[in-house]
XYZ file of C-alpha atoms in Angstrom:
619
model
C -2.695 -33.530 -3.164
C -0.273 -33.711 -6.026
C 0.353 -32.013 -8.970
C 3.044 -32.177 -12.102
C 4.258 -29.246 -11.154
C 4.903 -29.666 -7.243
C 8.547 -29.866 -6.855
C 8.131 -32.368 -4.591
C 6.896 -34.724 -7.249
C 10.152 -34.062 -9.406
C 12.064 -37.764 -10.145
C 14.864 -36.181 -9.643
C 14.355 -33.717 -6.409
C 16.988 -35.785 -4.526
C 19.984 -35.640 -7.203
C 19.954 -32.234 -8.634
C 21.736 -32.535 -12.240
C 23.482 -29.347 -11.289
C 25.464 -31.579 -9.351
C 26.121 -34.433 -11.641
C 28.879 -35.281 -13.679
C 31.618 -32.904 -14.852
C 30.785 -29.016 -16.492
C 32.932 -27.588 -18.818
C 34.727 -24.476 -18.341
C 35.978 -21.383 -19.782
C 37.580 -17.890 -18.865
C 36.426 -14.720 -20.251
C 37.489 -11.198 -19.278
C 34.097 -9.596 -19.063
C 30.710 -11.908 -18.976
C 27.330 -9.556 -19.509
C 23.841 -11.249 -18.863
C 20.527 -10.051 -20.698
C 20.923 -7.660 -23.813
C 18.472 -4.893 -22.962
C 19.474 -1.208 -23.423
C 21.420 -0.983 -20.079
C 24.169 -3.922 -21.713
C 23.446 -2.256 -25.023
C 25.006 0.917 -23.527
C 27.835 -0.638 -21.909
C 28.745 -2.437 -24.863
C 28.813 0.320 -27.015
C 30.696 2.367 -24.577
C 33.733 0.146 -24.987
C 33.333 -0.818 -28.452
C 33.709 2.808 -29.615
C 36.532 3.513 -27.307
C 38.079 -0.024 -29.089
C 37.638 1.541 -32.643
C 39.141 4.622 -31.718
C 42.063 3.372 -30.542
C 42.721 -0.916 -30.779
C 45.990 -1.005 -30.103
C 45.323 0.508 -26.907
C 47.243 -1.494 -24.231
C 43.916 -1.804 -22.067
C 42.174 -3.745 -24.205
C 44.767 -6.378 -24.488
C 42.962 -9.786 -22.609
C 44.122 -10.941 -19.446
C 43.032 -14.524 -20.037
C 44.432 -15.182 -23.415
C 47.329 -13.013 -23.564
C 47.929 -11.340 -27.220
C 44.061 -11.299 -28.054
C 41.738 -8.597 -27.624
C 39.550 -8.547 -24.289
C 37.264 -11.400 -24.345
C 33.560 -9.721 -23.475
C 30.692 -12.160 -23.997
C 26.693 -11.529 -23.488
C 24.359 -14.246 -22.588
C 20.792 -13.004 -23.925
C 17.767 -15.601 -22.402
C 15.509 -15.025 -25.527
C 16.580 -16.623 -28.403
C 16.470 -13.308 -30.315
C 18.150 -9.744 -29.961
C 15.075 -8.462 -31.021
C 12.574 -9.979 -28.745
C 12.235 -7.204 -26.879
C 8.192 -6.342 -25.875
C 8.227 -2.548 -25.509
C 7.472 0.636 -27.496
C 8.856 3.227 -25.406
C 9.045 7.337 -25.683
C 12.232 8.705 -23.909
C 14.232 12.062 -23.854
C 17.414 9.903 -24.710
C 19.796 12.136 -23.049
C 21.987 8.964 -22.629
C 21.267 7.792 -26.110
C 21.928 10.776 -28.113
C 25.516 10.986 -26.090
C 26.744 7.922 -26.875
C 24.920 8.622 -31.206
C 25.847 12.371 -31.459
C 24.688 12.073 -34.932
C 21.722 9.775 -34.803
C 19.530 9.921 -37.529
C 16.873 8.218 -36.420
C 15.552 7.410 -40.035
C 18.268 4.666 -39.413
C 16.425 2.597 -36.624
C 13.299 0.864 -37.827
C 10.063 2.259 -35.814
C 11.991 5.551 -34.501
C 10.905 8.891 -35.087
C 11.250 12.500 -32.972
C 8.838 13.445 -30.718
C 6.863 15.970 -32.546
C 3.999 16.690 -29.953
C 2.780 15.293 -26.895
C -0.966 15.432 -24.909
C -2.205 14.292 -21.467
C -5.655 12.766 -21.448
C -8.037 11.534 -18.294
C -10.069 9.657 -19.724
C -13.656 8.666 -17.967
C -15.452 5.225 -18.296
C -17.942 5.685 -21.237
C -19.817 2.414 -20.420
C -20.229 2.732 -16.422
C -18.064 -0.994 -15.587
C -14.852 0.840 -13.956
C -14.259 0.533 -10.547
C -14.292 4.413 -9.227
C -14.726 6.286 -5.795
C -17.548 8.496 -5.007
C -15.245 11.172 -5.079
C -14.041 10.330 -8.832
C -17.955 9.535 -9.765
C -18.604 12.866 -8.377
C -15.438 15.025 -10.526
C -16.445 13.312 -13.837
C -19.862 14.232 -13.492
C -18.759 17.924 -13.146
C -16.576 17.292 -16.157
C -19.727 16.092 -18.461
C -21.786 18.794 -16.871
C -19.107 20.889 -18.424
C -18.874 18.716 -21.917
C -18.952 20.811 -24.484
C -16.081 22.733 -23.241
C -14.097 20.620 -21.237
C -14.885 16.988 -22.721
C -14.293 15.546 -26.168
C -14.830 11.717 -27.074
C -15.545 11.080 -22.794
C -12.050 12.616 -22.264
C -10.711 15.853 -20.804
C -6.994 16.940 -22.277
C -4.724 18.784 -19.576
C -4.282 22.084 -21.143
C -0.626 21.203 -21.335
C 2.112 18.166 -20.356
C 3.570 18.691 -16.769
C 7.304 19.333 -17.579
C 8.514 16.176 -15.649
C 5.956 14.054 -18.334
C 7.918 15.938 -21.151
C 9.299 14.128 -23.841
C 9.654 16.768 -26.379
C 12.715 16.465 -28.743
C 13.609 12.873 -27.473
C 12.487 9.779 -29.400
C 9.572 7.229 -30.027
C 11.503 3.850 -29.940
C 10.678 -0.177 -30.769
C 13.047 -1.804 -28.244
C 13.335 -4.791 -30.217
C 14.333 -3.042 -33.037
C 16.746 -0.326 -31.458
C 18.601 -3.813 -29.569
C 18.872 -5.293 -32.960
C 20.186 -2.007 -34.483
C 22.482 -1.498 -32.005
C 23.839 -5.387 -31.657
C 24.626 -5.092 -35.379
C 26.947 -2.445 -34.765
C 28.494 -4.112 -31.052
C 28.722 -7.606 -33.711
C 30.585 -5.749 -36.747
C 33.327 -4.270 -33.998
C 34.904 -7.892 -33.563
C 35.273 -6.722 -30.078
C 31.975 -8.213 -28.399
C 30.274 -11.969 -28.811
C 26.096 -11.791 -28.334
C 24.489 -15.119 -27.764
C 21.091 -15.355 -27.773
C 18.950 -18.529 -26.643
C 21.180 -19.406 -24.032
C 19.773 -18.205 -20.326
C 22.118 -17.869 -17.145
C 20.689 -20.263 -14.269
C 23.300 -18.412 -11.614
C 26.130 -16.528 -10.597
C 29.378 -18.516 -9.597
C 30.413 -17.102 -6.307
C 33.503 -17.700 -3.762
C 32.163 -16.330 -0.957
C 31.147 -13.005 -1.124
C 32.830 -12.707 -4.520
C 31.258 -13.304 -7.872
C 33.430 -15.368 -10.788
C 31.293 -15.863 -13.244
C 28.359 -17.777 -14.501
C 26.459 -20.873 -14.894
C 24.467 -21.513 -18.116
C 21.062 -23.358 -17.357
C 21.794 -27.108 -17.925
C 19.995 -28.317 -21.931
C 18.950 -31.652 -22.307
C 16.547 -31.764 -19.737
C 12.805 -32.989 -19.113
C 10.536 -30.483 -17.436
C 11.533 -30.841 -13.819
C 15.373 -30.391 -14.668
C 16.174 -34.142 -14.707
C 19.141 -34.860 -16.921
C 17.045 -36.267 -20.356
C 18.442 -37.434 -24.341
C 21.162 -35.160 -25.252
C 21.540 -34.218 -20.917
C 24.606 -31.127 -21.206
C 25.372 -29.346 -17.923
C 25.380 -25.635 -18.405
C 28.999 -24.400 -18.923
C 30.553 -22.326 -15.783
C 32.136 -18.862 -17.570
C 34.502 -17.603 -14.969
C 35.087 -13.568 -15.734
C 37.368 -11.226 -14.466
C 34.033 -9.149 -14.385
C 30.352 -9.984 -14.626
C 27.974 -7.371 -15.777
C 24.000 -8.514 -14.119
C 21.945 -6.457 -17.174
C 19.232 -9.439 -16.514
C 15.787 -6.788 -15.689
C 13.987 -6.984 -12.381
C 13.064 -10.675 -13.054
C 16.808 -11.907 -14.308
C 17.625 -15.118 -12.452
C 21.219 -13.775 -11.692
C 20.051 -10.412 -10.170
C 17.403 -11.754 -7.877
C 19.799 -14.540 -6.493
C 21.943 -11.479 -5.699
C 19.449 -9.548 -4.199
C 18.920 -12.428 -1.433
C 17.895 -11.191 2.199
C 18.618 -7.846 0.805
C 16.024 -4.852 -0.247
C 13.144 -5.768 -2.152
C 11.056 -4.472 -4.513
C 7.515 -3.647 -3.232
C 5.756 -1.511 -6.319
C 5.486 -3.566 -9.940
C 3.079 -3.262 -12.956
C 2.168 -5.539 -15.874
C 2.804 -3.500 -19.284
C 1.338 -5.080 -21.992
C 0.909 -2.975 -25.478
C -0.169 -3.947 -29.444
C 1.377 -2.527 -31.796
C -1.398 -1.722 -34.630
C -0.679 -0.718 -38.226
C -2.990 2.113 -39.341
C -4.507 1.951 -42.867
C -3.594 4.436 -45.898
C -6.394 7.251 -46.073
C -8.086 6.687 -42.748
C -8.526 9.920 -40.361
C -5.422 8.617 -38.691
C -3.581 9.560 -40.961
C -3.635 13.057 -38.870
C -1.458 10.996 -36.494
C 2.361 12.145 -37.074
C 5.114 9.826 -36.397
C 6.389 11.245 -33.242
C 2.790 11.840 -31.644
C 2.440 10.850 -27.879
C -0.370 10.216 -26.000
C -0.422 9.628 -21.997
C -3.407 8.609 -20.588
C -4.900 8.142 -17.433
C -8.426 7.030 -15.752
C -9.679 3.833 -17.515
C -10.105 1.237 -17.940
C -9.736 1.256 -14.114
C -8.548 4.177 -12.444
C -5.205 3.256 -11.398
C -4.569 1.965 -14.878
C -1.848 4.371 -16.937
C -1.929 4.354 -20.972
C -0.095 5.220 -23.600
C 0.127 5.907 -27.824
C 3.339 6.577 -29.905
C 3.385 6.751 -33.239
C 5.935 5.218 -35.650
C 6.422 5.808 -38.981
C 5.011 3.768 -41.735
C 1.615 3.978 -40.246
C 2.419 1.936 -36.851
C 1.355 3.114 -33.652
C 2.196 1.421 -30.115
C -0.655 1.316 -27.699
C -0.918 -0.353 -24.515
C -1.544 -0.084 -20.564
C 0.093 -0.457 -17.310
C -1.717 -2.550 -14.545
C 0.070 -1.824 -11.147
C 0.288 -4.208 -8.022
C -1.408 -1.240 -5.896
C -4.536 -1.821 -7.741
C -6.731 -3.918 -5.016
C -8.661 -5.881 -6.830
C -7.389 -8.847 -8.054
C -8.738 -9.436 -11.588
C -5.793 -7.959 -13.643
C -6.676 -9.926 -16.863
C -4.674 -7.397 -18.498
C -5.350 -8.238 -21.876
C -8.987 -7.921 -21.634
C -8.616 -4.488 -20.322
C -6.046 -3.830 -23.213
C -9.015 -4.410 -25.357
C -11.124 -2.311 -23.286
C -8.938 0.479 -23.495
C -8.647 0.714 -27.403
C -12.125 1.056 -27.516
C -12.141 4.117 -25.455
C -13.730 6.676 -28.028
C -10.921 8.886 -27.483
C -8.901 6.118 -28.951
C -11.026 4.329 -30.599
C -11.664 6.801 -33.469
C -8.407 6.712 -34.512
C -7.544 2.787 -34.410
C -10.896 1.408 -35.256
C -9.761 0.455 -38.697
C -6.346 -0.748 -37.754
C -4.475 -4.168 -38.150
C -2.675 -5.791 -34.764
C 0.587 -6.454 -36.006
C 1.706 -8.016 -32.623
C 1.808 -7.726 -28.519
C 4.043 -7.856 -25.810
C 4.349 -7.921 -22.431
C 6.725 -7.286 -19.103
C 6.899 -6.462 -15.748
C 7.928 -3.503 -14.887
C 9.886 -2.634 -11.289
C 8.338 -0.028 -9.695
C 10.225 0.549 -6.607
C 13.071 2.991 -9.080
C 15.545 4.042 -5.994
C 13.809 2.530 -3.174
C 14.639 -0.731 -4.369
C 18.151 0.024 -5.158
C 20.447 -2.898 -4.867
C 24.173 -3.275 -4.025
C 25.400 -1.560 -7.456
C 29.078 -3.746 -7.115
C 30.659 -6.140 -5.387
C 33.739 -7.857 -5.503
C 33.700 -9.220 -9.439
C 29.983 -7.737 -10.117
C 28.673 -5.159 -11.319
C 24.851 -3.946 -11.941
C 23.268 -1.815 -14.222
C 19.712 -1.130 -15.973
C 16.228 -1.484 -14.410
C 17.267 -4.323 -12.139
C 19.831 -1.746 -10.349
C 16.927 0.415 -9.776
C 17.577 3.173 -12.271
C 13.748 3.609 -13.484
C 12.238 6.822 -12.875
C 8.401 6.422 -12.276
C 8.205 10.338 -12.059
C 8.797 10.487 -15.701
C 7.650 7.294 -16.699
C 10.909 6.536 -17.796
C 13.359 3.783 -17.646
C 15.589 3.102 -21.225
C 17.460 6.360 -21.382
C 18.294 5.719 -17.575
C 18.801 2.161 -18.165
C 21.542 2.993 -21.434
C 23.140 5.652 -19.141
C 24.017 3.017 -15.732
C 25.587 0.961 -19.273
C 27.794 3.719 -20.669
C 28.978 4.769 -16.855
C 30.042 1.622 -15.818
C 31.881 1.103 -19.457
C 33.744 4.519 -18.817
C 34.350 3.034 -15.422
C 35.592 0.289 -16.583
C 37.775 1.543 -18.922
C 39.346 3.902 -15.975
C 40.201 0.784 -14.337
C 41.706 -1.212 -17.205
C 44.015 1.648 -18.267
C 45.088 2.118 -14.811
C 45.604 -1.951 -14.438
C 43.299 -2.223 -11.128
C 41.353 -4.966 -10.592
C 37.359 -5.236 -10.615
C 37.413 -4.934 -6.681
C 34.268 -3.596 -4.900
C 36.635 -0.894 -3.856
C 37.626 0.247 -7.411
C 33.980 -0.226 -8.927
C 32.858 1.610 -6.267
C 34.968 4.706 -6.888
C 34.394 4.401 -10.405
C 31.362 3.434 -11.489
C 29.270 4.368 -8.676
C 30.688 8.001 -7.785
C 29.776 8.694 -11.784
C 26.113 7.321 -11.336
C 25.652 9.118 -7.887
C 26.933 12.556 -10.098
C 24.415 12.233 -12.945
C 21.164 13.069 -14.099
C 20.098 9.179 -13.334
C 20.847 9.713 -9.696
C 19.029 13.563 -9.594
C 16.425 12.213 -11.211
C 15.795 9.223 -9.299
C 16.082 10.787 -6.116
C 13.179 13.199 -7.167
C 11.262 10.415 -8.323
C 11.872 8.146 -5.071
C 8.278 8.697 -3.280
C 6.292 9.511 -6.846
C 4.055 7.088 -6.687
C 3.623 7.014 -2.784
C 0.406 8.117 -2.268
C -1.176 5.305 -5.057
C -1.207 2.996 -2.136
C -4.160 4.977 -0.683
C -6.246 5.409 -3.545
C -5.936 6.831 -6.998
C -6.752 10.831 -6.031
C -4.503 10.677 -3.072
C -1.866 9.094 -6.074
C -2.329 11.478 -8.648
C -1.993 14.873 -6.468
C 1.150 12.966 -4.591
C 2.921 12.372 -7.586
C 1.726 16.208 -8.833
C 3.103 17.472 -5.826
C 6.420 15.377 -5.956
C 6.787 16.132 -9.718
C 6.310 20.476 -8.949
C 8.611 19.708 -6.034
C 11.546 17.909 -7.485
C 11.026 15.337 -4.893
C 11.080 17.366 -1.730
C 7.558 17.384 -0.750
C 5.397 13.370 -1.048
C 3.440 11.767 0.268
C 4.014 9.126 2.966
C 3.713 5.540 2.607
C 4.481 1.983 3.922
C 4.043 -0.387 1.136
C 3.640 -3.945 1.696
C 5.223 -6.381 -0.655
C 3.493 -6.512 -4.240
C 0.998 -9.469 -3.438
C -0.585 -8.423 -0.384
C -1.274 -5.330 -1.764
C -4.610 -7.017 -3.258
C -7.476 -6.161 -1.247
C -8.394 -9.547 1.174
C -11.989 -11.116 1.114
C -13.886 -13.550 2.794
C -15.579 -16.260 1.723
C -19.186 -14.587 1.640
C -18.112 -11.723 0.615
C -19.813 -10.062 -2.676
C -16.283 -10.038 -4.204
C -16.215 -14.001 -3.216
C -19.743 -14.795 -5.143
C -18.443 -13.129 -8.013
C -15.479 -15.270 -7.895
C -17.930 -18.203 -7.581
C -19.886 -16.985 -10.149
C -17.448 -16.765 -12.574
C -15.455 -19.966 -12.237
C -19.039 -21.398 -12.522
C -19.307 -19.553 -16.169
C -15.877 -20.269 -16.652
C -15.950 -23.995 -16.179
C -19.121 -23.776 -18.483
C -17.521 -22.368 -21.435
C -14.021 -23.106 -21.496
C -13.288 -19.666 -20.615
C -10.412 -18.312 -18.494
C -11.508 -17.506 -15.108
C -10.632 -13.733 -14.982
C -12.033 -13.018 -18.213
C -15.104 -14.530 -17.008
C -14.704 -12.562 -13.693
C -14.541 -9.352 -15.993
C -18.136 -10.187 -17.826
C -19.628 -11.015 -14.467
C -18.936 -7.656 -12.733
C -20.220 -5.768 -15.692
C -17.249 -5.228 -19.000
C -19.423 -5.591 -22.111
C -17.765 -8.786 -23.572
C -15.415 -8.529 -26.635
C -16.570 -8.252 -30.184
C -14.468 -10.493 -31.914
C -13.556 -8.860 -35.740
C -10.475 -11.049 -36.668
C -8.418 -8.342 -36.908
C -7.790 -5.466 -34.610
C -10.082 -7.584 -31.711
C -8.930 -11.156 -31.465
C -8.663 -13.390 -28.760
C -5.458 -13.910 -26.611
C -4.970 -17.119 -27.869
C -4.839 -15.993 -31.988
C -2.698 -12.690 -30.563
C 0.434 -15.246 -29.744
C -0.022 -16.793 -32.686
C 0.857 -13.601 -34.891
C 3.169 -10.948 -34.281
C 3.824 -12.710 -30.909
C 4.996 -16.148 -30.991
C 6.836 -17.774 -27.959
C 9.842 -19.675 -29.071
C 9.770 -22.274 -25.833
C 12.874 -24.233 -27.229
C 13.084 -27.774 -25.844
C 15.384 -29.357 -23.966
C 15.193 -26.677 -21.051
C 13.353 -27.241 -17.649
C 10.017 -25.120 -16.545
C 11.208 -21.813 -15.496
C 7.929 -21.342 -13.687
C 7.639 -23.690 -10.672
C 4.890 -23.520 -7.552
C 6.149 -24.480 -4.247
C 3.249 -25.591 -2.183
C 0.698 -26.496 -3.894
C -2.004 -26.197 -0.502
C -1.186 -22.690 -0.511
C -2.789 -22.893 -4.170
C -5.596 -24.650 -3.420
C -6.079 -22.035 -0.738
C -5.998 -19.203 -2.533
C -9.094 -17.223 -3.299
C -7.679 -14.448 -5.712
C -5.767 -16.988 -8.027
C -4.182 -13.621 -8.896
C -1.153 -15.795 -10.717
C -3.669 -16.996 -13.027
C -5.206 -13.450 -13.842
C -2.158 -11.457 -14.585
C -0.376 -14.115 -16.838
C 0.115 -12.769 -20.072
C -0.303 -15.323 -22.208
C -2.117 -17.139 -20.502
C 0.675 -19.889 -19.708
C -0.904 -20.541 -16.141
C -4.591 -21.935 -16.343
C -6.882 -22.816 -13.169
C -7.826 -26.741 -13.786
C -10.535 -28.388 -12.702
C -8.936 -29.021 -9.085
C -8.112 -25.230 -8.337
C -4.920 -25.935 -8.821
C -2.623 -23.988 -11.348
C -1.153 -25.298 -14.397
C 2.058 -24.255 -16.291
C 2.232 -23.761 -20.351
C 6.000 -23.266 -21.211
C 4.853 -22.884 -24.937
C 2.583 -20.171 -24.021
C 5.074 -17.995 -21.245
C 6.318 -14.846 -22.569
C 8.610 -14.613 -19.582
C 6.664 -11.372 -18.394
C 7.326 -12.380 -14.777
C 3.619 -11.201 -13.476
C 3.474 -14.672 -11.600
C 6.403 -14.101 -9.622
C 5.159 -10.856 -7.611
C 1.527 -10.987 -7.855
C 1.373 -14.422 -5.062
C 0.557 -12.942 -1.886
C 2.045 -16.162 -0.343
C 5.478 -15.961 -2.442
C 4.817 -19.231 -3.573
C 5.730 -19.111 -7.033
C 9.838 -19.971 -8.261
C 10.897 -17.915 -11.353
C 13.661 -19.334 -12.659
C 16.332 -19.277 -15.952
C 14.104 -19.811 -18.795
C 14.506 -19.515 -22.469
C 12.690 -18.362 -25.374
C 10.441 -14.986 -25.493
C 7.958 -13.386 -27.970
C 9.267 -13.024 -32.147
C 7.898 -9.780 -33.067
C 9.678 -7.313 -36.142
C 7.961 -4.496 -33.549
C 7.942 -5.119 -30.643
């Protein structure tokens, strides 16, 4: 059994060209990986303290004496912009570090202006639901003309630890490119996008830097036309920004704690037409849904201005059942007549997608070490009470800035020690580390069905955290419900690779008509397939000369595998079943998402430093 993409097959799996000829080098004071808002925070944190004072004795660089500090980013996608999420946060952390944000001056950003809860029940009978849930919506359309409207039931009001009044419906794409256009126009701070990090440079326990991912390569990583090793930056300080999936903060995280909880958000952001009913929809507007398209499924709706509205779903690893063809159900869901009424004549401007982490506190990592530092969702800031992770993400940024500035005036190095009693003791005395803590055993109860989640993460919400429900999570992947081979779930799964094979279809989508989801009605517009959405607003920039980032170890363990969950959750549809039941890897077609990586129940996929990501104005 062989496949192109069994490591084993590589040319060059004996002589690794991360070990061939000679790398260049280069010192910087402070090296930053991934440009989300966590970096974005931390950046900004010094580069205001910079303009309020340059000649300020701290900022003078250590490594070329008589300059200014020497802080570089290293951003993976080749754009500051390519982030893939519309978000709605309180921006505590934001509005501290912009006291007089306007936010007529970021693109897409509005206040909150009103907010609504919605369960929403399956109007076409296809969801997956307990007797217990069959049994409460029936009550609730007993009760329709009072309680339902459009097959949905509003809470009478949003549960104070959903609240986002007064904070601010964001594009992260365009509130990194706003904000890197300030950080660039400081002089203090160099952004490079389209240029990943493939590791951390350690000396023993100590980090020193980083390793840009070698260019010039074939597919495998084998040293190609134009072969140049990645350059080693050594820092003074590295910053790991990188997400839950950055290549730098997972080969930190070795042997260590784990995340266990994840979820695939994927959203479209659709631009409402003049004179339509929607036109009742105010920038600011926020919807948070629950209920369908599966009952473990959360959803969402901001508004922008200029008629643009954000829409999407989160599909979480605790849902059993392994077809998570998350797209599908995206369409699914903006069909709901709750939302359909008001998007039906919309335009899909673009999509995005990316894992989220979960796990928040439980999954907290070693915040410093000797040379390192971590901040944003990869340091396990989220808070999955709240649903909220970029105002907690911006805040880790600005505290380790301030802590960082502490140390440089006081001329102590970037020791464990010293980040320890800086940065840390500020995060452990915040509203991030409150808020976390409350939010530590939210989602708890999800792991034994979707009632026993929703009043757990009630009761933890009411409770600040001091009364949840108990749980032992296994790790993401085996958190899909097992079957056998003549099981009912197994002759769907037969049944649709057969239909699958037949028309050229992807095998989860397939799966999706066979166990009863009405099939799509293509319009070329709002509904189109996955395929047509990445070639809009969406595009994957897979620039060449970099290896796959997306590598499977054993391929028996693929041939093995009955859920094929890797090729289900992939969000655009980079990984394909062939015609040997073996996977196949698109680069063109990955928009880095990372769904792959925790969805194998047998661990079997490698993630690695890969470059590129979705071009979207919106996203």
């Amino acid at each position: 059994m062989s496949s192109e993409y069994d490591n084993s097959t590589a040319p060059c799996a004996e002589t690794s060209p991360l070990t061939e000829g000679e790398r260049q080098s280069m010192e910087v004071d402070i090296a930053c990986i991934g440009f989300g808002p966590a970096t974005g925070g931390f950046l900004t944190t010094l580069t205001q303290a910079w303009n309020e004072n340059p000649g300020d004795p701290a900022f003078e660089s250590t490594v070329a004496p008589g300059m200014p500090l020497q802080v570089l980013c290293y951003e993976r996608a080749d754009d500051l912009a390519a982030g893939v999420s519309g978000v709605v946060t309180q921006a505590r952390g934001i509005n501290a570090s912009f006291p007089a944000l306007n936010p007529s001056e970021i693109p897409m950003a509005a206040s909150v202006t009103s907010e609504r809860v919605l369960y929403l029940l399956d109007p076409i009978g296809a969801s997956r639901r307990s007797g217990l849930l069959r049994f409460g919506d029936t009550l609730l359309r007993l009760c329709n003309r009072l309680l339902l409207k459009d097959h949905a039931f509003e809470l009478p009001y949003t549960p104070a630890f959903l609240n986002k009044h007064g904070g601010l419906v964001l594009s992260i794409g365009q509130f990194n490119q706003w904000v890197a256009s300030q950080l660039m126009a400081s002089g203090l701070v160099q952004i490079w996008p389209g240029t990943p990090v493939s590791a951390p440079l350690r000396e023993g326990e100590a980090v020193t830097g980083l390793r840009l991912a070698d260019q010039g390569v074939d597919k495998f990583g084998c040293p190609a036309d134009g072969y140049m090793p990645g350059m080693d930056v050594r820092a003074k300080l590295t910053v790991v920004g990188d997400g839950p999936m950055g290549q730098v903060g997972r080969a930190l995280n070795q042997d260590k704690v784990k995340a266990q909880d994840w979820a695939l958000g994927m959203k479209f952001v659709i631009e409402l037409p003049e004179g339509d009913d929607a036109q009742a929809l105010a920038p600011g507007t926020v919807w948070h849904t629950f209920g369908y398209p599966e009952p473990e499924i959360f959803g969402f709706m901001y508004v922008h201005p200029d008629r643009l509205v954000s829409v999407g779903i989160f599909v979480p690893s605790w849902m059993s059942d392994p077809s998570r063809t998350v797209y599908r159900y995206l369409q699914h869901y903006i069909q709901h007549p709750a939302l359909w009424r008001v998007l039906k004549n919309g335009t899909l401007r673009s999509w995005g997608a990316k894992s989220l982490e979960e796990s928040g506190r439980r999954a907290e990592p070693a915040l410093t070490g000797d040379g390192f530092a971590r901040i944003g969702e990869g340091s396990g800031s989220t808070n999955m009470l709240t649903g909220s992770g970029v105002d907690e993400a911006w805040t880790t940024g600005t505290q380790l800035g301030e802590a960082v500035l502490e140390l440089l005036r006081a001329g102590k190095p970037f020791t464990q020690e010293n980040l320890a009693a800086t940065y840390e003791t500020r995060r452990r005395a915040s509203w991030v580390e409150s808020g976390s803590r409350a939010a530590e055993n939210a989602r708890n109860g999800f792991h034994n069905g979707v009632v026993k989640g929703i009043l757990g993460m009630a009761i933890s919400g009411y409770t600040r955290g001091r009364v949840f429900v108990k749980s032992n999570p296994v790790s993401a992947g085996r958190q899909i419900r097992p079957f056998t081979a003549d099981s009912p779930e197994s002759r769907q799964l037969n049944k649709a690779a057969e239909s699958s094979r037949a028309e050229g279809r992807t095998l989860h989508d397939a799966l999706l008509t066979v166990r009863g989801w009405p099939e799509i009605d293509f319009d070329g517009r709002l509904l189109i397939t996955q395929q047509d959405a990445l070639l809009i607003g969406g595009k994957v920039q897979a620039m060449p000369g970099f290896a796959d980032h997306v590598k499977f170890r054993n391929l028996q363990l693929c041939a093995a595998c009955n859920e094929k969950t890797c090729v289900a959750m992939c969000s655009g549809q980079a990984i394909t079943e062939g015609g040997d039941g073996l996977p196949s890897f698109e680069r063109e077609k990955c928009v880095h998402c990372g769904g792959c990586l925790w969805n194998c129940a047998g661990e079997n996929v490698e993630f690695g430093a890969g470059a590129g990501g979705l071009h979207s104005a919106e996203n």
